[in-house]
Amino acid sequence: KRERQRVPNTQWRKMDGVVRKADKGKVKNCKEDIDTLLVFAGLFSAVLTAFVIESYHNLQPDTSTETVTLLRQISLQLTSFTINSRF
């Protein structure tokens, strides 16, 4: 802690006391606000993490439709071939 400096005049002492009291109140309020924000951020992070984990499965590409598309393309390529009997 810092040592309190001596204030020579009584009016200055009164003002010093008022200012210190106001500063302590502001610091206390800021600390409480920061604590509240940290709790909110922690809860938000937990909920968001749970949501992302559950939604991750839906974000994966559907491989079955991809397979069907590739098989269709191969089938079309195979049917487009013509056999020439000239030899």
mmCIF file with all atom_site columns, C-alpha atoms in Angstrom:
data_model
loop_
_atom_site.group_PDB
_atom_site.id
_atom_site.type_symbol
_atom_site.label_atom_id
_atom_site.label_alt_id
_atom_site.label_comp_id
_atom_site.label_asym_id
_atom_site.label_entity_id
_atom_site.label_seq_id
_atom_site.pdbx_PDB_ins_code
_atom_site.Cartn_x
_atom_site.Cartn_y
_atom_site.Cartn_z
_atom_site.occupancy
_atom_site.B_iso_or_equiv
_atom_site.pdbx_formal_charge
_atom_site.auth_seq_id
_atom_site.auth_comp_id
_atom_site.auth_asym_id
_atom_site.auth_atom_id
_atom_site.pdbx_PDB_model_num
ATOM 1  C CA . LYS A 1 1  ? 0.000   0.000   0.000   1.00 0.00 ? 1  LYS A CA 1
ATOM 2  C CA . ARG A 1 2  ? 1.066   3.527   -0.629  1.00 0.00 ? 2  ARG A CA 1
ATOM 3  C CA . GLU A 1 3  ? 1.645   5.753   2.313   1.00 0.00 ? 3  GLU A CA 1
ATOM 4  C CA . ARG A 1 4  ? -0.786  8.569   2.654   1.00 0.00 ? 4  ARG A CA 1
ATOM 5  C CA . GLN A 1 5  ? 0.968   11.858  2.095   1.00 0.00 ? 5  GLN A CA 1
ATOM 6  C CA . ARG A 1 6  ? 0.547   14.552  4.671   1.00 0.00 ? 6  ARG A CA 1
ATOM 7  C CA . VAL A 1 7  ? -1.837  17.281  3.657   1.00 0.00 ? 7  VAL A CA 1
ATOM 8  C CA . PRO A 1 8  ? -1.126  20.555  5.501   1.00 0.00 ? 8  PRO A CA 1
ATOM 9  C CA . ASN A 1 9  ? -4.506  22.310  5.359   1.00 0.00 ? 9  ASN A CA 1
ATOM 10 C CA . THR A 1 10 ? -7.731  20.920  6.849   1.00 0.00 ? 10 THR A CA 1
ATOM 11 C CA . GLN A 1 11 ? -9.744  21.841  3.734   1.00 0.00 ? 11 GLN A CA 1
ATOM 12 C CA . TRP A 1 12 ? -7.310  19.895  1.591   1.00 0.00 ? 12 TRP A CA 1
ATOM 13 C CA . ARG A 1 13 ? -7.597  16.969  4.007   1.00 0.00 ? 13 ARG A CA 1
ATOM 14 C CA . LYS A 1 14 ? -11.365 16.974  3.652   1.00 0.00 ? 14 LYS A CA 1
ATOM 15 C CA . MET A 1 15 ? -11.092 17.076  -0.118  1.00 0.00 ? 15 MET A CA 1
ATOM 16 C CA . ASP A 1 16 ? -8.467  14.337  -0.044  1.00 0.00 ? 16 ASP A CA 1
ATOM 17 C CA . GLY A 1 17 ? -10.795 12.143  2.020   1.00 0.00 ? 17 GLY A CA 1
ATOM 18 C CA . VAL A 1 18 ? -13.741 12.741  -0.305  1.00 0.00 ? 18 VAL A CA 1
ATOM 19 C CA . VAL A 1 19 ? -11.692 12.007  -3.428  1.00 0.00 ? 19 VAL A CA 1
ATOM 20 C CA . ARG A 1 20 ? -10.167 8.843   -1.945  1.00 0.00 ? 20 ARG A CA 1
ATOM 21 C CA . LYS A 1 21 ? -13.613 7.613   -0.892  1.00 0.00 ? 21 LYS A CA 1
ATOM 22 C CA . ALA A 1 22 ? -15.007 8.252   -4.383  1.00 0.00 ? 22 ALA A CA 1
ATOM 23 C CA . ASP A 1 23 ? -12.025 6.510   -5.986  1.00 0.00 ? 23 ASP A CA 1
ATOM 24 C CA . LYS A 1 24 ? -12.412 3.465   -3.742  1.00 0.00 ? 24 LYS A CA 1
ATOM 25 C CA . GLY A 1 25 ? -16.087 3.275   -4.685  1.00 0.00 ? 25 GLY A CA 1
ATOM 26 C CA . LYS A 1 26 ? -15.284 3.437   -8.390  1.00 0.00 ? 26 LYS A CA 1
ATOM 27 C CA . VAL A 1 27 ? -12.582 0.775   -8.077  1.00 0.00 ? 27 VAL A CA 1
ATOM 28 C CA . LYS A 1 28 ? -14.958 -1.491  -6.142  1.00 0.00 ? 28 LYS A CA 1
ATOM 29 C CA . ASN A 1 29 ? -17.673 -1.079  -8.784  1.00 0.00 ? 29 ASN A CA 1
ATOM 30 C CA . CYS A 1 30 ? -15.210 -1.802  -11.586 1.00 0.00 ? 30 CYS A CA 1
ATOM 31 C CA . LYS A 1 31 ? -14.011 -4.970  -9.846  1.00 0.00 ? 31 LYS A CA 1
ATOM 32 C CA . GLU A 1 32 ? -17.606 -6.159  -9.398  1.00 0.00 ? 32 GLU A CA 1
ATOM 33 C CA . ASP A 1 33 ? -18.381 -5.412  -13.045 1.00 0.00 ? 33 ASP A CA 1
ATOM 34 C CA . ILE A 1 34 ? -15.302 -7.312  -14.197 1.00 0.00 ? 34 ILE A CA 1
ATOM 35 C CA . ASP A 1 35 ? -16.256 -10.305 -12.034 1.00 0.00 ? 35 ASP A CA 1
ATOM 36 C CA . THR A 1 36 ? -19.754 -10.284 -13.516 1.00 0.00 ? 36 THR A CA 1
ATOM 37 C CA . LEU A 1 37 ? -18.391 -10.064 -17.052 1.00 0.00 ? 37 LEU A CA 1
ATOM 38 C CA . LEU A 1 38 ? -16.002 -12.961 -16.423 1.00 0.00 ? 38 LEU A CA 1
ATOM 39 C CA . VAL A 1 39 ? -18.854 -15.147 -15.170 1.00 0.00 ? 39 VAL A CA 1
ATOM 40 C CA . PHE A 1 40 ? -20.971 -14.199 -18.185 1.00 0.00 ? 40 PHE A CA 1
ATOM 41 C CA . ALA A 1 41 ? -18.088 -14.912 -20.579 1.00 0.00 ? 41 ALA A CA 1
ATOM 42 C CA . GLY A 1 42 ? -17.503 -18.312 -18.980 1.00 0.00 ? 42 GLY A CA 1
ATOM 43 C CA . LEU A 1 43 ? -21.162 -19.301 -19.215 1.00 0.00 ? 43 LEU A CA 1
ATOM 44 C CA . PHE A 1 44 ? -21.404 -18.033 -22.789 1.00 0.00 ? 44 PHE A CA 1
ATOM 45 C CA . SER A 1 45 ? -18.310 -20.010 -23.750 1.00 0.00 ? 45 SER A CA 1
ATOM 46 C CA . ALA A 1 46 ? -19.693 -23.199 -22.184 1.00 0.00 ? 46 ALA A CA 1
ATOM 47 C CA . VAL A 1 47 ? -23.049 -22.887 -23.956 1.00 0.00 ? 47 VAL A CA 1
ATOM 48 C CA . LEU A 1 48 ? -21.428 -22.034 -27.274 1.00 0.00 ? 48 LEU A CA 1
ATOM 49 C CA . THR A 1 49 ? -19.014 -24.962 -26.988 1.00 0.00 ? 49 THR A CA 1
ATOM 50 C CA . ALA A 1 50 ? -21.870 -27.385 -26.330 1.00 0.00 ? 50 ALA A CA 1
ATOM 51 C CA . PHE A 1 51 ? -23.793 -25.996 -29.308 1.00 0.00 ? 51 PHE A CA 1
ATOM 52 C CA . VAL A 1 52 ? -20.783 -26.267 -31.642 1.00 0.00 ? 52 VAL A CA 1
ATOM 53 C CA . ILE A 1 53 ? -20.046 -29.837 -30.573 1.00 0.00 ? 53 ILE A CA 1
ATOM 54 C CA . GLU A 1 54 ? -23.651 -30.901 -31.224 1.00 0.00 ? 54 GLU A CA 1
ATOM 55 C CA . SER A 1 55 ? -23.830 -29.017 -34.523 1.00 0.00 ? 55 SER A CA 1
ATOM 56 C CA . TYR A 1 56 ? -20.492 -30.324 -35.781 1.00 0.00 ? 56 TYR A CA 1
ATOM 57 C CA . HIS A 1 57 ? -22.064 -33.510 -37.097 1.00 0.00 ? 57 HIS A CA 1
ATOM 58 C CA . ASN A 1 58 ? -24.425 -31.511 -39.313 1.00 0.00 ? 58 ASN A CA 1
ATOM 59 C CA . LEU A 1 59 ? -21.527 -29.495 -40.703 1.00 0.00 ? 59 LEU A CA 1
ATOM 60 C CA . GLN A 1 60 ? -19.858 -32.583 -42.190 1.00 0.00 ? 60 GLN A CA 1
ATOM 61 C CA . PRO A 1 61 ? -20.409 -33.131 -45.925 1.00 0.00 ? 61 PRO A CA 1
ATOM 62 C CA . ASP A 1 62 ? -22.873 -35.881 -46.770 1.00 0.00 ? 62 ASP A CA 1
ATOM 63 C CA . THR A 1 63 ? -20.721 -38.547 -48.419 1.00 0.00 ? 63 THR A CA 1
ATOM 64 C CA . SER A 1 64 ? -23.659 -40.645 -49.621 1.00 0.00 ? 64 SER A CA 1
ATOM 65 C CA . THR A 1 65 ? -24.887 -37.969 -52.053 1.00 0.00 ? 65 THR A CA 1
ATOM 66 C CA . GLU A 1 66 ? -21.330 -37.419 -53.203 1.00 0.00 ? 66 GLU A CA 1
ATOM 67 C CA . THR A 1 67 ? -20.955 -41.145 -53.927 1.00 0.00 ? 67 THR A CA 1
ATOM 68 C CA . VAL A 1 68 ? -24.231 -41.265 -55.860 1.00 0.00 ? 68 VAL A CA 1
ATOM 69 C CA . THR A 1 69 ? -23.160 -38.279 -57.968 1.00 0.00 ? 69 THR A CA 1
ATOM 70 C CA . LEU A 1 70 ? -19.814 -39.883 -58.809 1.00 0.00 ? 70 LEU A CA 1
ATOM 71 C CA . LEU A 1 71 ? -21.441 -43.214 -59.709 1.00 0.00 ? 71 LEU A CA 1
ATOM 72 C CA . ARG A 1 72 ? -23.929 -41.430 -61.953 1.00 0.00 ? 72 ARG A CA 1
ATOM 73 C CA . GLN A 1 73 ? -21.091 -39.614 -63.715 1.00 0.00 ? 73 GLN A CA 1
ATOM 74 C CA . ILE A 1 74 ? -19.171 -42.871 -64.237 1.00 0.00 ? 74 ILE A CA 1
ATOM 75 C CA . SER A 1 75 ? -22.309 -44.559 -65.578 1.00 0.00 ? 75 SER A CA 1
ATOM 76 C CA . LEU A 1 76 ? -22.914 -41.736 -68.048 1.00 0.00 ? 76 LEU A CA 1
ATOM 77 C CA . GLN A 1 77 ? -19.331 -41.948 -69.236 1.00 0.00 ? 77 GLN A CA 1
ATOM 78 C CA . LEU A 1 78 ? -19.612 -45.691 -69.759 1.00 0.00 ? 78 LEU A CA 1
ATOM 79 C CA . THR A 1 79 ? -22.848 -45.406 -71.750 1.00 0.00 ? 79 THR A CA 1
ATOM 80 C CA . SER A 1 80 ? -21.362 -42.773 -74.021 1.00 0.00 ? 80 SER A CA 1
ATOM 81 C CA . PHE A 1 81 ? -18.726 -45.178 -75.360 1.00 0.00 ? 81 PHE A CA 1
ATOM 82 C CA . THR A 1 82 ? -19.400 -46.661 -78.781 1.00 0.00 ? 82 THR A CA 1
ATOM 83 C CA . ILE A 1 83 ? -18.021 -49.912 -80.044 1.00 0.00 ? 83 ILE A CA 1
ATOM 84 C CA . ASN A 1 84 ? -16.722 -49.918 -83.582 1.00 0.00 ? 84 ASN A CA 1
ATOM 85 C CA . SER A 1 85 ? -16.585 -53.325 -85.271 1.00 0.00 ? 85 SER A CA 1
ATOM 86 C CA . ARG A 1 86 ? -14.176 -52.294 -88.042 1.00 0.00 ? 86 ARG A CA 1
ATOM 87 C CA . PHE A 1 87 ? -11.026 -54.321 -87.964 1.00 0.00 ? 87 PHE A CA 1
#
